PDB file of C-alpha atoms in Angstrom:
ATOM      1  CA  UNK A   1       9.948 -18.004 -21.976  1.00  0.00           C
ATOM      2  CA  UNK A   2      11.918 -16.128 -24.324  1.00  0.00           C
ATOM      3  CA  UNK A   3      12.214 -12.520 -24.262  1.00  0.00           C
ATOM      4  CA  UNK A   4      14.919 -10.078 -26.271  1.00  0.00           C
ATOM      5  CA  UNK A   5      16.450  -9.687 -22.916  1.00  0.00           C
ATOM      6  CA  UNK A   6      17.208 -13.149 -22.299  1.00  0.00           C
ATOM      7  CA  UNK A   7      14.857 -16.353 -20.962  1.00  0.00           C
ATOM      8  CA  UNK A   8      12.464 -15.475 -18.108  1.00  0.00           C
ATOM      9  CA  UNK A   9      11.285 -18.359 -15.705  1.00  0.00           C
ATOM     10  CA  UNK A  10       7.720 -17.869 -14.267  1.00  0.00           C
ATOM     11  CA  UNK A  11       6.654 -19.332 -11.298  1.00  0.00           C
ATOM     12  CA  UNK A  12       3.866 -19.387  -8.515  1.00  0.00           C
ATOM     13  CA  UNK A  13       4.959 -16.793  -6.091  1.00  0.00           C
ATOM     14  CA  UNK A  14       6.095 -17.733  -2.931  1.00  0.00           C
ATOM     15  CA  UNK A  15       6.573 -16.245   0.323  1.00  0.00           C
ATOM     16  CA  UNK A  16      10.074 -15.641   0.104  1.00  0.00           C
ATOM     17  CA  UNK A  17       9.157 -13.492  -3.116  1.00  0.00           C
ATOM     18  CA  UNK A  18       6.880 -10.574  -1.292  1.00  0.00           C
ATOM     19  CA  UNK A  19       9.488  -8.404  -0.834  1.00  0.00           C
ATOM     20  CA  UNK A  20      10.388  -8.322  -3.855  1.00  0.00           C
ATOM     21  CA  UNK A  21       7.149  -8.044  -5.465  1.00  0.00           C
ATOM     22  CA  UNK A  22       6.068  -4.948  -3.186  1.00  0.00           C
ATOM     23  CA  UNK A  23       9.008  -3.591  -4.929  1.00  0.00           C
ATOM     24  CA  UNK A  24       8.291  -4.506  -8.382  1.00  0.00           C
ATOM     25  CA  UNK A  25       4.247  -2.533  -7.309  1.00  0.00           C
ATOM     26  CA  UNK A  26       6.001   0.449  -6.334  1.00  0.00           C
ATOM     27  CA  UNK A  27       8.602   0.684  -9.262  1.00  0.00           C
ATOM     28  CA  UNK A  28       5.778   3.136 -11.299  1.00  0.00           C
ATOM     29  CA  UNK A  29       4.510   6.407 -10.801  1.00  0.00           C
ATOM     30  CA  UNK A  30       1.264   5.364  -9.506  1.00  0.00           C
ATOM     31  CA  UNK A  31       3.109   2.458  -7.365  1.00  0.00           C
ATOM     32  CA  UNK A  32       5.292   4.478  -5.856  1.00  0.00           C
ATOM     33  CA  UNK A  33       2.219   6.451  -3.837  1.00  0.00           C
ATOM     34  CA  UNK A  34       0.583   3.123  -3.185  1.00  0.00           C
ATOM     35  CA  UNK A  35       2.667   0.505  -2.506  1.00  0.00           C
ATOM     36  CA  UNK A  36       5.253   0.966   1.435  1.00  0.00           C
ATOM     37  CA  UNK A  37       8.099  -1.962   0.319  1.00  0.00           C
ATOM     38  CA  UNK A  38       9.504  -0.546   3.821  1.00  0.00           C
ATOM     39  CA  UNK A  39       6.117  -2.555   5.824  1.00  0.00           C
ATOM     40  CA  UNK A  40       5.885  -5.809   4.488  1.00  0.00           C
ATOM     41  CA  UNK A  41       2.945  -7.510   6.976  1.00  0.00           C
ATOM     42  CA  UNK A  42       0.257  -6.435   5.219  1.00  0.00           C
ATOM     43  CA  UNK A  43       1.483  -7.950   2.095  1.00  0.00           C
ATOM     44  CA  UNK A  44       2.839 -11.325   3.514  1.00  0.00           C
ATOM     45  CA  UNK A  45      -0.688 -11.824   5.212  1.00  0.00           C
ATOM     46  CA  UNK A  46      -2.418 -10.312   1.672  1.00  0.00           C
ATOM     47  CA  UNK A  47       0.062 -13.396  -0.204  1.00  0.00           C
ATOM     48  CA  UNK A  48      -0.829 -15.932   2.909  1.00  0.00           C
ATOM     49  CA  UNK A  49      -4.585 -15.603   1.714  1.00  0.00           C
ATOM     50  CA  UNK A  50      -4.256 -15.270  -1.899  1.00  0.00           C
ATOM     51  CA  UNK A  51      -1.806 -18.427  -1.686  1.00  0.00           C
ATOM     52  CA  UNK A  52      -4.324 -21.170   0.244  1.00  0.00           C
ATOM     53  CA  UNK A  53      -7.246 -20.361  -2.332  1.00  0.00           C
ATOM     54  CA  UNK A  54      -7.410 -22.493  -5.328  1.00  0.00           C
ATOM     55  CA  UNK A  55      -8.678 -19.137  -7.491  1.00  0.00           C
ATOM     56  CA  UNK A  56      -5.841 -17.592  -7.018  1.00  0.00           C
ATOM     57  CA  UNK A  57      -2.427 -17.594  -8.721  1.00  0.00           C
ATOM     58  CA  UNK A  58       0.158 -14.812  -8.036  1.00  0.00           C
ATOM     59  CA  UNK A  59       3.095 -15.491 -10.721  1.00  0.00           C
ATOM     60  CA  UNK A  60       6.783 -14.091 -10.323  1.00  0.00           C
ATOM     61  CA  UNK A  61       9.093 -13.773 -13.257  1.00  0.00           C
ATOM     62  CA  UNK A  62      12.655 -14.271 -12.770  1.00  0.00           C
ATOM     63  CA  UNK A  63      15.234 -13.053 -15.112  1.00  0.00           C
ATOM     64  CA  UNK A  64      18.221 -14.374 -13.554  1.00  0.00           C
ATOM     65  CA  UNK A  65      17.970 -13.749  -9.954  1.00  0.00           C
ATOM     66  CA  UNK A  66      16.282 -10.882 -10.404  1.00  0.00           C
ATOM     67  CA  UNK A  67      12.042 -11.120 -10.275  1.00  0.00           C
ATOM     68  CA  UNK A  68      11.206  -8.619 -13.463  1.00  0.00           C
ATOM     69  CA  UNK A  69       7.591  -9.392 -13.101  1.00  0.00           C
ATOM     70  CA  UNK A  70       4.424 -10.676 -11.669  1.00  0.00           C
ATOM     71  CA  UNK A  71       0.974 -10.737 -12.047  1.00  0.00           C
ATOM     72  CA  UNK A  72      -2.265 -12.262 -10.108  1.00  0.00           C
ATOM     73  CA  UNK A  73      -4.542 -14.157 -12.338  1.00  0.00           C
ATOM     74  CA  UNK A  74      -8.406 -15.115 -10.385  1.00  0.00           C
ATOM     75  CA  UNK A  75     -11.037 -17.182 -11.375  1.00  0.00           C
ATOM     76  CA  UNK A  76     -14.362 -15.784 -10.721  1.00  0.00           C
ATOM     77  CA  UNK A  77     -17.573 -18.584 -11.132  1.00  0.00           C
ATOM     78  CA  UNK A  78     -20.340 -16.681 -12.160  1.00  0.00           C
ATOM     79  CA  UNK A  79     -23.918 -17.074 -13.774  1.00  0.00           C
ATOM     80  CA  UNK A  80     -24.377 -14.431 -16.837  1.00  0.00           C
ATOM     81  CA  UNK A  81     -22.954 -15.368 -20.135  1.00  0.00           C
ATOM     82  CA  UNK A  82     -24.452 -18.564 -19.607  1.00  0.00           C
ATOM     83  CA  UNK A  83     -22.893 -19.404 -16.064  1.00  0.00           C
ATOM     84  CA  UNK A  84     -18.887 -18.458 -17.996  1.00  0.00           C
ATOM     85  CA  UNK A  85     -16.120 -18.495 -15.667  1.00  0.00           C
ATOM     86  CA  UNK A  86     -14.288 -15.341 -15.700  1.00  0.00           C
ATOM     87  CA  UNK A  87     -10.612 -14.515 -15.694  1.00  0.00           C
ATOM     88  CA  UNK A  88      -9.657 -11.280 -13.827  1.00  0.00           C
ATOM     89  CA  UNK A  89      -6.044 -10.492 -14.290  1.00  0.00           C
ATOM     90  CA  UNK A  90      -4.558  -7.907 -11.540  1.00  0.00           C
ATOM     91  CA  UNK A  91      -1.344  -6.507 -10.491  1.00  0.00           C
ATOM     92  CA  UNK A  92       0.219  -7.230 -14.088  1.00  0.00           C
ATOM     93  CA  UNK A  93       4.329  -5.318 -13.773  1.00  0.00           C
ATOM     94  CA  UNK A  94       7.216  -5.564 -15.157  1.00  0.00           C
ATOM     95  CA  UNK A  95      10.123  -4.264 -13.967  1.00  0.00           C
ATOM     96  CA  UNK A  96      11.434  -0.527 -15.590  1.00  0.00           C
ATOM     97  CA  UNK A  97      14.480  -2.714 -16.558  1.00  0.00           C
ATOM     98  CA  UNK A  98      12.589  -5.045 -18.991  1.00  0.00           C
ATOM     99  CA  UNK A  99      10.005  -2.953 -20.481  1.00  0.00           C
ATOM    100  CA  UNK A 100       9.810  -3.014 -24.064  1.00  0.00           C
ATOM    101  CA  UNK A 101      11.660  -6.772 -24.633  1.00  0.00           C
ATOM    102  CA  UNK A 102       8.297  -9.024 -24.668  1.00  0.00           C
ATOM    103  CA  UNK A 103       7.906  -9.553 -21.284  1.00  0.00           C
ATOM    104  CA  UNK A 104       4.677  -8.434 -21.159  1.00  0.00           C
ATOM    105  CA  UNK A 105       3.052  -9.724 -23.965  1.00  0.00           C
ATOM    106  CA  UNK A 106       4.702 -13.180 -22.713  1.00  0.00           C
ATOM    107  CA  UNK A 107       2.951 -12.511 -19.049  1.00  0.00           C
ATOM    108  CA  UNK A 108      -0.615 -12.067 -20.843  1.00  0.00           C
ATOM    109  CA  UNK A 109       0.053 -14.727 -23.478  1.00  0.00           C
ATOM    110  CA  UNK A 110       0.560 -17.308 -20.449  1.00  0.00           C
ATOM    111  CA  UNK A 111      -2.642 -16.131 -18.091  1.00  0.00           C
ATOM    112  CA  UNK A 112      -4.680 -16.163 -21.077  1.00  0.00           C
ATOM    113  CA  UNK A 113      -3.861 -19.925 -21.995  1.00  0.00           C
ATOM    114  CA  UNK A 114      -3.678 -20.799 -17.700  1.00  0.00           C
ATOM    115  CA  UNK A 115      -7.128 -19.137 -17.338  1.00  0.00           C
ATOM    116  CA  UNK A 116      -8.162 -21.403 -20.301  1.00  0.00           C
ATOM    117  CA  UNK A 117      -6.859 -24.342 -18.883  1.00  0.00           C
ATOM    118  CA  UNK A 118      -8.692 -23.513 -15.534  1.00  0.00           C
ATOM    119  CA  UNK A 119     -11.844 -23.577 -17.607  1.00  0.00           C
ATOM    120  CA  UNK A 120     -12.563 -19.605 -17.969  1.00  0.00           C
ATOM    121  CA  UNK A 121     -14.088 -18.346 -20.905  1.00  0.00           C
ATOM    122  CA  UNK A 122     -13.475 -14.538 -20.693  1.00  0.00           C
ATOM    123  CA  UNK A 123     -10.161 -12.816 -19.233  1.00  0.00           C
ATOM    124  CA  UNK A 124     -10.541  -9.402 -18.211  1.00  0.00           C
ATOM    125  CA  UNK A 125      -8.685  -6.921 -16.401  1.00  0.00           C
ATOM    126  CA  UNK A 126      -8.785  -3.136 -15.204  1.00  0.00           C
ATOM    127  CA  UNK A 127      -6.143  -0.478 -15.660  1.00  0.00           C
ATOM    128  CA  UNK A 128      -5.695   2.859 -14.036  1.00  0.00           C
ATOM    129  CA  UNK A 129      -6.743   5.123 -17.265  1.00  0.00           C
ATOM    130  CA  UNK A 130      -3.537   7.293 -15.977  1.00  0.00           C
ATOM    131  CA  UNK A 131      -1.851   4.096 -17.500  1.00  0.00           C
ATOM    132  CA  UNK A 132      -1.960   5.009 -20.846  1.00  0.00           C
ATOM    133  CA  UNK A 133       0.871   2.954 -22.275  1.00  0.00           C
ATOM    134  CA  UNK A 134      -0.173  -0.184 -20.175  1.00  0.00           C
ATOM    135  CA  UNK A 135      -3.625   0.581 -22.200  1.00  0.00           C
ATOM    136  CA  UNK A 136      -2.277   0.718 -25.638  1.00  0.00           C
ATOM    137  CA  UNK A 137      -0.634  -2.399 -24.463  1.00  0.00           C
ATOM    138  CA  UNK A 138      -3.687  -4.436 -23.321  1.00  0.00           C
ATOM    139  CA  UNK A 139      -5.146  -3.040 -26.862  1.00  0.00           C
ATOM    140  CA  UNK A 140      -2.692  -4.290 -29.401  1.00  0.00           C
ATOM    141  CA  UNK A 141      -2.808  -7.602 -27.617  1.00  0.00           C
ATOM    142  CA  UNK A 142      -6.845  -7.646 -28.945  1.00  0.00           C
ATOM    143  CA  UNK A 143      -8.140  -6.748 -25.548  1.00  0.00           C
ATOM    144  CA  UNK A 144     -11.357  -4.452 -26.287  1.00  0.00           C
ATOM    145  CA  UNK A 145     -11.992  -1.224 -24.236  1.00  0.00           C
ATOM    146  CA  UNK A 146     -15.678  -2.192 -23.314  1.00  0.00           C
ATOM    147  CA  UNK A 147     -16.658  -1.385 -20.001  1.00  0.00           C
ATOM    148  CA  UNK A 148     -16.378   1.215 -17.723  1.00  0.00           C
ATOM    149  CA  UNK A 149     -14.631   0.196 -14.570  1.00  0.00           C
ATOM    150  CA  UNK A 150     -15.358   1.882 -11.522  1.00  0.00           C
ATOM    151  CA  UNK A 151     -14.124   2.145  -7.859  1.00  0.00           C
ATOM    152  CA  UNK A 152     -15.134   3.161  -4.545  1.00  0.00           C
ATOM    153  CA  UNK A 153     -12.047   3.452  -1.945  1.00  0.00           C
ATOM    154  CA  UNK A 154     -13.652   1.978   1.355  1.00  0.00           C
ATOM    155  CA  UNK A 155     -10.911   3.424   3.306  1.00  0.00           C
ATOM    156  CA  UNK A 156     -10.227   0.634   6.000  1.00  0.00           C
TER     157      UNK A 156
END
């Protein structure tokens, strides 16, 4: 994939990437009081999960060496909408170092034509509304403000 930065491989995540996805979570604002790149087992058994089911696709970005971003793409079956598969996107970053060359619109580009190919007929995805930018983003990429996401921290 070609970005003004230079070519950016994506790939399915692999174990030996956590560590450097936790940092790629915590390099925001919000990330930053969210994300601990300093404990890494609740993240490696998070990716362990994520990584045996077939729903599930965690992507890394490599520019390089370096892994400038990543995103988790699901497939959710579901009945309404006539029984349409749905494609939740989560996670989407890219690093502070490549903001603003493509990457991003690359990222959503490629989930929108995987969850396609894995037979979804709607791709959707939530954004902290703190995330202003990121929203403006997800709008001039013809992504439609439409529902009101909510949240309810279960504190485990």
């Amino acid at each position: 994939m070609d970005t003004t930065a230079g070519v950016v491989h994506l790939h399915r995540a692999t174990a030996d990437d956590v560590p450097a996805l936790v940092r790629l979570l915590a390099d925001d604002a919000l990330g930053a009081d969210r994300e601990d790149p300093s404990a890494l087992a609740p993240y490696q058994e998070a990716f362990a999960e994520l990584d045996a089911d077939p729903r599930q696709l965690l992507v890394a970005a490599r520019h390089g060496q370096d892994l400038v971003g990543t995103l988790q793409l699901t497939i959710i079956p579901g009945l309404s909408r006539h029984a349409v598969r749905r494609a939740q996107i989560e996670g989407v970053r890219v690093a502070s170092s490549m903001r603003g060359c493509g990457l991003g619109t690359l990222l959503l580009r490629w989930a929108a034509d995987e969850a396609r190919r894995r037979g979804a007929g709607l791709l959707q995805l939530t954004s902290d509304l703190q995330r202003t930018d990121a929203i403006r983003f997800y709008q001039s990429l013809g992504m439609t403000h439409s529902h009101a996401g909510m949240k309810l921290d279960l504190d485990l």
